[in-house]
CSV table of C-alpha atoms in Angstrom, one decimal:
chain,number,residue,atom,x,y,z
A,297,MET,CA,9.4,120.7,187.4
A,298,ALA,CA,6.8,120.2,190.1
A,299,GLU,CA,4.1,119.2,187.4
A,300,ALA,CA,6.8,117.0,185.9
A,301,ARG,CA,7.4,115.1,189.3
A,302,SER,CA,3.8,114.9,189.9
A,303,SER,CA,2.9,113.1,186.5
A,304,ARG,CA,6.1,110.9,187.1
A,305,ASP,CA,5.0,110.4,190.4
A,306,GLY,CA,1.4,109.3,189.4
A,307,LYS,CA,2.6,107.1,186.4
A,308,GLN,CA,4.8,105.2,189.1
A,309,GLY,CA,2.0,105.0,191.6
A,310,ASP,CA,-0.7,103.8,188.4
A,311,ALA,CA,2.1,101.2,187.7
A,312,ALA,CA,2.6,100.0,191.3
A,313,ARG,CA,-1.3,99.1,191.5
A,314,LEU,CA,-1.4,97.7,187.8
A,315,LEU,CA,1.2,95.4,188.9
A,316,LEU,CA,-0.4,94.4,192.5
A,317,ALA,CA,-3.6,93.9,191.0
A,318,ALA,CA,-2.1,91.9,188.3
A,319,ALA,CA,-0.3,89.3,190.8
A,320,ARG,CA,-3.4,89.1,193.1
A,321,ASP,CA,-5.6,88.5,190.3
A,322,ARG,CA,-3.4,85.6,189.5
A,323,PHE,CA,-3.7,83.9,192.7
A,324,ALA,CA,-7.3,85.1,193.3
A,325,ALA,CA,-8.0,83.2,190.1
A,326,ALA,CA,-5.6,80.2,191.3
A,327,ALA,CA,-7.5,80.2,194.8
A,328,THR,CA,-10.9,79.7,192.7
A,329,ASP,CA,-9.8,77.4,190.4
A,330,LEU,CA,-7.1,74.8,192.2
A,331,LEU,CA,-9.9,72.2,193.1
A,332,LEU,CA,-11.5,72.7,189.6
A,333,PRO,CA,-9.3,70.8,187.2
A,334,ASP,CA,-11.1,71.6,184.1
A,335,GLN,CA,-11.1,75.4,184.7
A,336,GLY,CA,-7.5,75.8,185.9
A,337,ARG,CA,-5.7,78.7,185.2
A,338,LEU,CA,-2.4,77.0,186.9
A,339,THR,CA,-0.4,74.6,184.6
A,340,GLU,CA,-1.1,70.9,184.9
A,341,TRP,CA,2.1,70.2,186.9
A,342,GLN,CA,1.5,73.4,189.3
A,343,ARG,CA,-2.3,72.2,189.9
A,344,VAL,CA,-1.4,68.7,190.5
A,345,THR,CA,1.8,69.6,192.6
A,346,ALA,CA,-0.1,72.2,194.9
A,347,GLY,CA,-3.3,70.1,195.1
A,348,ALA,CA,-0.9,67.0,196.6
A,349,LEU,CA,0.6,69.9,198.9
A,350,LEU,CA,-2.4,70.8,200.2
A,351,THR,CA,-3.9,67.4,200.6
A,352,ARG,CA,-1.0,66.4,203.0
A,353,LEU,CA,-1.1,69.6,204.7
A,354,VAL,CA,-4.6,69.7,205.5
A,355,GLY,CA,-4.0,65.8,206.5
A,356,ALA,CA,-0.8,66.7,208.9
A,357,ILE,CA,-2.8,69.6,210.6
A,358,GLU,CA,-6.1,67.3,211.1
A,359,ASP,CA,-4.0,64.5,212.4
A,360,ASP,CA,-2.7,66.1,215.0
A,361,LEU,CA,-6.0,67.8,216.2
A,362,ARG,CA,-7.8,64.3,215.9
A,363,ALA,CA,-4.8,62.6,218.0
A,364,ARG,CA,-5.6,65.7,220.6
A,365,LEU,CA,-9.3,65.3,220.5
A,366,ALA,CA,-9.0,61.1,220.7
A,367,ALA,CA,-7.5,61.9,224.0
A,368,ARG,CA,-10.5,63.9,225.0
A,369,PHE,CA,-13.1,61.6,224.2
A,370,GLU,CA,-11.4,58.1,225.3
A,371,ASP,CA,-14.9,57.4,227.3
A,372,HIS,CA,-16.8,57.8,224.0
A,373,ALA,CA,-15.7,54.5,221.9
A,374,ALA,CA,-16.9,55.1,218.7
A,375,LEU,CA,-15.9,58.8,218.8
A,376,HIS,CA,-12.4,57.8,220.1
A,377,ALA,CA,-12.1,55.0,217.4
A,378,ALA,CA,-13.1,57.4,214.4
A,379,LEU,CA,-10.8,60.0,215.5
A,380,SER,CA,-7.9,57.6,215.6
A,381,SER,CA,-8.4,56.1,212.5
A,382,ALA,CA,-6.1,58.6,210.7
A,383,HIS,CA,-6.1,56.7,207.6
A,384,VAL,CA,-9.4,57.5,206.9
A,385,PRO,CA,-9.7,61.6,206.4
A,386,ILE,CA,-12.8,63.7,207.8
A,387,ALA,CA,-11.8,67.3,207.6
A,388,LEU,CA,-10.8,67.4,204.0
A,389,PRO,CA,-13.9,66.1,202.2
A,390,ILE,CA,-16.1,68.7,204.5
A,391,LEU,CA,-13.7,71.8,203.6
A,392,GLU,CA,-13.7,70.6,199.9
A,393,ARG,CA,-17.6,70.7,200.0
A,394,ALA,CA,-17.6,74.0,201.7
A,395,GLN,CA,-15.2,75.5,199.4
A,396,ALA,CA,-13.6,76.6,202.7
A,397,LEU,CA,-10.1,76.2,201.0
A,398,ARG,CA,-10.3,78.7,198.4
A,399,ASP,CA,-7.8,81.2,200.4
A,400,PRO,CA,-5.5,83.2,197.9
A,401,GLU,CA,-2.6,83.5,200.2
A,402,LEU,CA,-2.8,79.6,201.0
A,403,THR,CA,-3.0,79.3,197.2
A,404,ALA,CA,-0.2,81.8,196.5
A,405,LEU,CA,1.8,79.8,199.0
A,406,LEU,CA,0.9,76.4,197.4
A,407,VAL,CA,2.3,77.7,194.1
A,408,ARG,CA,5.2,79.1,195.4
A,409,ARG,CA,6.5,75.9,197.3
A,410,ALA,CA,5.3,73.9,194.0
A,411,GLU,CA,7.9,76.4,192.0
A,412,GLU,CA,10.3,76.2,194.9
A,413,HIS,CA,10.3,72.2,194.0
A,414,ARG,CA,10.8,73.0,190.3
A,415,PHE,CA,14.0,75.2,190.6
A,416,TRP,CA,15.1,72.6,193.2
A,417,THR,CA,14.8,69.5,190.8
A,418,ALA,CA,16.0,71.4,187.6
A,419,HIS,CA,18.9,73.0,189.2
A,420,ALA,CA,20.0,71.7,192.5
A,421,ALA,CA,23.9,71.1,193.4
A,422,HIS,CA,24.4,67.6,194.9
A,423,GLY,CA,27.0,66.7,197.5
A,424,ASP,CA,28.7,69.5,199.5
A,425,GLY,CA,29.0,71.6,196.6
A,426,ASP,CA,26.5,74.0,197.0
A,427,PHE,CA,26.5,77.3,198.5
A,428,LEU,CA,24.9,76.7,201.7
A,429,HIS,CA,27.6,74.2,202.5
A,430,ASP,CA,30.2,76.6,201.9
A,431,LEU,CA,28.8,79.1,204.2
A,432,VAL,CA,28.2,76.2,206.9
A,433,ARG,CA,31.8,76.3,206.8
A,434,ASP,CA,32.1,80.1,206.7
A,435,ALA,CA,34.7,81.8,209.2
A,436,ASP,CA,32.3,83.9,210.6
A,437,ASP,CA,30.6,81.4,213.4
A,438,ASP,CA,27.3,83.3,213.1
A,439,ILE,CA,26.9,82.8,209.6
A,440,ALA,CA,27.8,79.1,209.8
A,441,ALA,CA,25.0,78.7,212.4
A,442,GLU,CA,22.3,80.4,210.4
A,443,ALA,CA,23.1,78.6,207.2
A,444,MET,CA,23.4,75.0,209.0
A,445,GLU,CA,19.9,76.0,210.2
A,446,LEU,CA,18.9,76.8,207.0
A,447,VAL,CA,20.1,73.5,205.4
A,448,ILE,CA,18.3,71.7,208.4
A,449,GLY,CA,15.1,73.5,207.4
A,450,ARG,CA,15.6,72.7,203.7
A,451,ALA,CA,15.9,69.1,204.3
A,452,ARG,CA,12.1,69.3,205.7
A,453,ARG,CA,11.0,70.0,202.7
A,454,PHE,CA,11.2,66.5,201.1
A,455,ASP,CA,9.7,63.0,201.8
A,456,ARG,CA,12.0,60.1,201.5
A,457,PHE,CA,10.9,59.9,198.0
A,458,GLN,CA,12.3,63.7,197.4
A,459,GLU,CA,8.9,64.7,196.4
A,460,PRO,CA,7.6,68.0,197.9
A,461,LEU,CA,6.4,68.8,201.6
A,462,LEU,CA,4.6,71.4,203.1
A,463,GLY,CA,4.2,70.9,206.6
A,464,GLU,CA,2.4,73.0,209.1
A,465,VAL,CA,5.6,74.5,210.5
A,466,GLU,CA,6.1,75.9,207.2
A,467,LEU,CA,3.4,78.4,207.4
A,468,PRO,CA,3.0,81.9,208.1
A,469,ALA,CA,1.8,82.2,211.9
A,470,GLU,CA,-1.7,83.8,210.6
A,471,LEU,CA,-2.4,81.4,207.6
A,472,GLN,CA,-1.9,78.6,209.8
A,473,HIS,CA,-4.1,79.8,212.5
A,474,ARG,CA,-6.8,80.5,209.9
A,475,LEU,CA,-6.1,76.8,208.5
A,476,VAL,CA,-6.1,75.3,212.1
A,477,TRP,CA,-9.4,76.9,213.0
A,478,ARG,CA,-11.1,75.6,209.8
A,479,ILE,CA,-10.0,72.4,210.2
A,480,ALA,CA,-10.9,72.3,213.6
A,481,ALA,CA,-14.5,73.6,212.6
A,482,ALA,CA,-14.7,70.6,210.2
A,483,LEU,CA,-14.0,68.3,213.0
A,484,ARG,CA,-16.5,69.7,215.2
A,485,HIS,CA,-19.0,69.6,212.1
A,486,TYR,CA,-18.4,65.7,212.0
A,487,ILE,CA,-18.5,65.1,215.5
A,488,VAL,CA,-22.1,67.0,216.0
A,489,GLN,CA,-23.6,65.3,212.6
A,490,HIS,CA,-22.5,61.5,213.7
A,491,HIS,CA,-21.4,61.2,217.4
A,492,ARG,CA,-23.2,62.2,220.5
A,493,ALA,CA,-20.8,63.8,222.9
A,494,GLY,CA,-20.7,66.3,224.9
A,495,GLY,CA,-18.7,69.3,225.7
A,496,VAL,CA,-17.7,69.2,221.7
A,497,ASP,CA,-17.2,73.0,221.4
A,498,ALA,CA,-15.1,73.4,224.4
A,499,ALA,CA,-12.9,70.3,223.7
A,500,VAL,CA,-12.3,71.6,219.8
A,501,GLU,CA,-11.5,74.9,220.9
A,502,GLU,CA,-9.3,74.0,223.6
A,503,THR,CA,-7.3,72.0,221.3
A,504,ALA,CA,-7.2,74.0,218.4
A,505,SER,CA,-6.1,76.8,220.8
A,506,ALA,CA,-3.1,74.5,222.5
A,507,LEU,CA,-2.1,73.8,218.6
A,508,ILE,CA,-1.8,77.4,217.7
A,509,ALA,CA,-0.1,78.7,220.8
A,510,GLY,CA,2.6,75.9,220.2
A,511,TYR,CA,3.6,77.4,217.0
A,512,ASP,CA,6.9,79.1,216.1
A,513,GLU,CA,6.8,80.9,212.7
A,514,GLY,CA,10.2,81.7,213.6
A,515,GLU,CA,11.4,77.7,212.9
A,516,THR,CA,9.7,78.2,209.0
A,517,LEU,CA,12.5,77.6,205.9
A,518,GLU,CA,11.2,81.6,205.1
A,519,ALA,CA,12.4,82.9,208.4
A,520,ARG,CA,15.6,80.8,208.5
A,521,ALA,CA,16.4,82.1,205.1
A,522,LEU,CA,15.7,85.8,206.3
A,523,ARG,CA,17.7,85.8,209.1
A,524,LEU,CA,20.7,84.2,207.0
A,525,ALA,CA,20.3,86.9,204.3
A,526,ARG,CA,20.3,89.8,206.7
A,527,ARG,CA,23.3,88.7,208.3
A,528,LEU,CA,24.9,88.5,205.3
A,529,ASP,CA,23.8,91.7,204.2
A,530,ARG,CA,24.8,93.3,207.5
A,531,ALA,CA,28.3,91.7,206.8
A,532,GLY,CA,28.4,93.2,203.3
A,533,ARG,CA,28.4,90.0,201.6
A,534,LEU,CA,24.9,89.8,200.2
A,535,ASP,CA,25.5,90.5,196.4
A,536,GLY,CA,24.3,89.7,193.0
A,537,ALA,CA,27.0,87.3,192.3
A,538,LEU,CA,25.6,85.2,195.6
A,539,LEU,CA,21.8,85.9,194.8
A,540,ALA,CA,22.6,84.5,191.4
A,541,ARG,CA,24.5,81.2,192.6
A,542,SER,CA,21.8,80.7,195.0
A,543,LEU,CA,19.1,80.7,192.3
A,544,GLY,CA,21.2,78.9,189.7
A,545,GLU,CA,21.5,76.1,192.7
A,546,GLY,CA,18.0,75.9,192.7
A,547,MET,CA,17.5,77.4,196.6
A,548,LEU,CA,14.6,79.9,195.5
A,549,PRO,CA,13.7,80.3,199.1
A,550,PHE,CA,17.0,81.9,200.0
A,551,PHE,CA,17.2,83.8,196.9
A,552,LEU,CA,13.6,85.5,197.5
A,553,ALA,CA,14.8,86.0,201.1
A,554,GLY,CA,17.9,87.8,199.7
A,555,LEU,CA,16.0,90.0,197.3
A,556,ALA,CA,13.6,91.3,199.7
A,557,VAL,CA,16.3,91.9,202.0
A,558,ARG,CA,18.1,94.1,199.2
A,559,CYS,CA,14.7,95.7,198.1
A,560,GLY,CA,13.3,96.3,201.9
A,561,LEU,CA,10.5,93.9,201.2
A,562,ASP,CA,9.1,90.6,202.9
A,563,ALA,CA,9.8,87.3,201.3
A,564,GLY,CA,5.9,87.1,200.2
A,565,ALA,CA,5.9,90.5,198.8
A,566,ALA,CA,8.8,89.8,196.4
A,567,TRP,CA,7.8,86.4,195.5
A,568,GLU,CA,4.4,88.5,194.4
A,569,VAL,CA,6.1,91.0,192.6
A,570,LEU,CA,8.5,88.3,190.9
A,571,SER,CA,5.5,86.4,190.0
A,572,ASP,CA,4.1,88.9,188.3
A,573,PRO,CA,1.8,87.3,185.0
A,574,ARG,CA,3.0,90.5,183.1
A,575,GLY,CA,6.2,89.5,183.4
A,576,ARG,CA,7.9,93.0,184.6
A,577,GLY,CA,8.4,91.8,188.4
A,578,PRO,CA,11.9,90.1,188.0
A,579,ALA,CA,13.6,93.3,186.1
A,580,LEU,CA,11.9,95.7,188.6
A,581,LEU,CA,13.3,93.7,191.6
A,582,LEU,CA,16.7,93.4,190.2
A,583,ARG,CA,17.0,97.0,189.5
A,584,ALA,CA,15.6,98.1,192.9
A,585,GLY,CA,17.9,95.5,194.6
A,586,ALA,CA,20.7,97.2,193.2
A,587,ILE,CA,21.8,94.2,191.4
A,588,ASP,CA,24.6,94.8,188.8
A,589,ARG,CA,23.6,93.6,185.4
A,590,PRO,CA,26.0,90.9,184.7
A,591,ASP,CA,24.5,89.0,187.8
A,592,ALA,CA,21.0,90.3,186.8
A,593,ALA,CA,21.4,88.9,183.5
A,594,ALA,CA,22.4,85.2,184.9
A,595,ILE,CA,19.5,85.4,187.6
A,596,LEU,CA,17.0,86.3,184.7
A,597,LEU,CA,18.3,83.6,182.5
A,598,ALA,CA,17.7,81.3,185.5
A,599,LEU,CA,14.3,82.6,185.9
A,600,ALA,CA,13.4,82.2,182.5
A,601,SER,CA,14.7,78.6,182.1
A,602,ARG,CA,12.8,75.5,183.3
A,603,GLY,CA,15.7,72.9,183.0
A,604,PRO,CA,19.2,72.7,182.0
A,605,LEU,CA,18.5,74.0,178.4
A,606,LEU,CA,17.1,77.0,177.2
A,607,SER,CA,14.6,76.8,174.3
A,608,GLY,CA,14.6,79.7,171.6
A,609,ALA,CA,11.4,81.0,173.5
A,610,GLU,CA,13.3,81.2,176.6
A,611,GLU,CA,16.2,83.1,175.1
A,612,GLU,CA,13.6,85.7,174.0
A,613,ARG,CA,12.3,86.2,177.2
A,614,THR,CA,15.4,86.3,178.8
A,615,ALA,CA,16.7,89.1,176.3
A,616,ALA,CA,13.4,91.3,176.8
A,617,GLN,CA,13.7,90.9,180.4
A,618,VAL,CA,17.3,92.0,180.4
A,619,GLU,CA,16.4,95.0,178.2
A,620,LEU,CA,13.6,95.8,180.4
A,621,TYR,CA,16.1,96.0,183.2
A,622,ASP,CA,18.3,98.4,181.2
A,623,THR,CA,15.7,100.8,180.6
A,624,LEU,CA,14.5,100.9,184.5
A,625,ASP,CA,15.8,103.7,186.8
A,626,GLU,CA,16.8,102.5,190.2
A,627,ALA,CA,15.0,105.3,192.2
A,628,ALA,CA,12.1,104.9,190.1
A,629,ALA,CA,12.0,101.2,190.2
A,630,ARG,CA,11.8,101.5,194.6
A,631,ASP,CA,9.1,104.5,194.1
A,632,VAL,CA,7.2,101.4,192.5
A,633,LEU,CA,7.7,99.0,195.1
A,634,ARG,CA,6.7,101.2,198.0
A,635,LEU,CA,3.6,99.9,197.9
A,636,TRP,CA,4.9,96.5,198.7
A,637,GLN,CA,6.7,97.8,201.8
A,638,ALA,CA,3.1,98.7,203.2
A,639,ASN,CA,1.1,96.7,205.7
A,640,PRO,CA,-0.3,93.4,203.5
A,641,ALA,CA,-3.7,94.2,204.5
A,642,TYR,CA,-3.7,97.5,202.7
A,643,ARG,CA,-2.0,95.9,199.8
A,644,ALA,CA,-4.7,93.3,199.6
A,645,SER,CA,-7.4,96.6,199.7
A,646,VAL,CA,-5.4,98.4,196.9
A,647,ALA,CA,-5.4,95.2,194.9
A,648,ARG,CA,-9.0,94.4,195.5
A,649,ILE,CA,-10.2,98.0,194.6
A,650,SER,CA,-7.9,98.4,191.3
A,651,THR,CA,-8.9,94.9,190.1
A,652,ARG,CA,-13.0,95.9,190.8
A,653,SER,CA,-12.3,99.5,189.1
A,654,ARG,CA,-10.6,97.9,186.0
A,655,ALA,CA,-13.4,95.4,185.7
A,656,ALA,CA,-16.0,98.2,185.7
A,657,ALA,CA,-14.4,100.2,183.5
A,658,GLU,CA,-13.9,97.2,180.9
A,659,ALA,CA,-17.7,96.3,181.2
A,660,ALA,CA,-18.8,100.2,180.7
């Protein structure tokens, strides 16, 4: 019995490592290729959308830093004028030449945001008929308040043409910090190369530090979605039907948050598993989250569909996912997901070692 249990645990551990390595491989490749269209591993739509999001994100942070720095160099006319000309990008070309934006975590976030927009465009409920507006009118005042916060956060995801936005307020804190420092370094490089100004390093460091200090990760849409999901879970109302409805109405951020709560994960880990390129992730999450079969089937159908109508291939993918869901054991699925409950840096290290070990074995 002990040997059988050990063998089973070993297989589940191998499954977890392979799933993690596959997910990280995808985003590492995307990070390498995002800015190289001819070699992109993403779909053309994902690449264009993620690239546009990246450009606007870097531009928003750069504009904020430049406005603050311009105030520090008012007595230096040429530099002040250059920093104040916000329509001329400075940092982005420097960062692109230095390949400083090839960050797997940033790329994963950009692709995830692009996919969120795709789901929203394909499935969004219009008017007051979506589940969030229903929750805004909920008898539970706390749930209603959290739902309203999520509605407000969702509105920030679109520009006036309903194109996707990714503002600096939508980043995990550590990623926001890294991006601010990289953009600040690019601005410092420009100032040193093109202007004779004293006290550059002190001004840039203090400006970037002030921007970072004022950042509140709790204002991100993901944080708001998690707060609502946890409150609904405590009330016993975070069930498969609600998750299926949220996904069916295009609200992927709440779906990820709800599934993360059901599985004991963070939203980033839930997305990483869900986007497993081998296709095992969705069924694994649904089984581990104890989602009932009818709701799981509806969710798998929505995940397989890129629009209101299914093609034959999508129907086949859905059938395969439902079959996988049926063959999985809930306890075993939870065991596989234990790795995603670990520290993110640990997960990244496991994925890196698994990837390199596999590459070495294939080359041997």
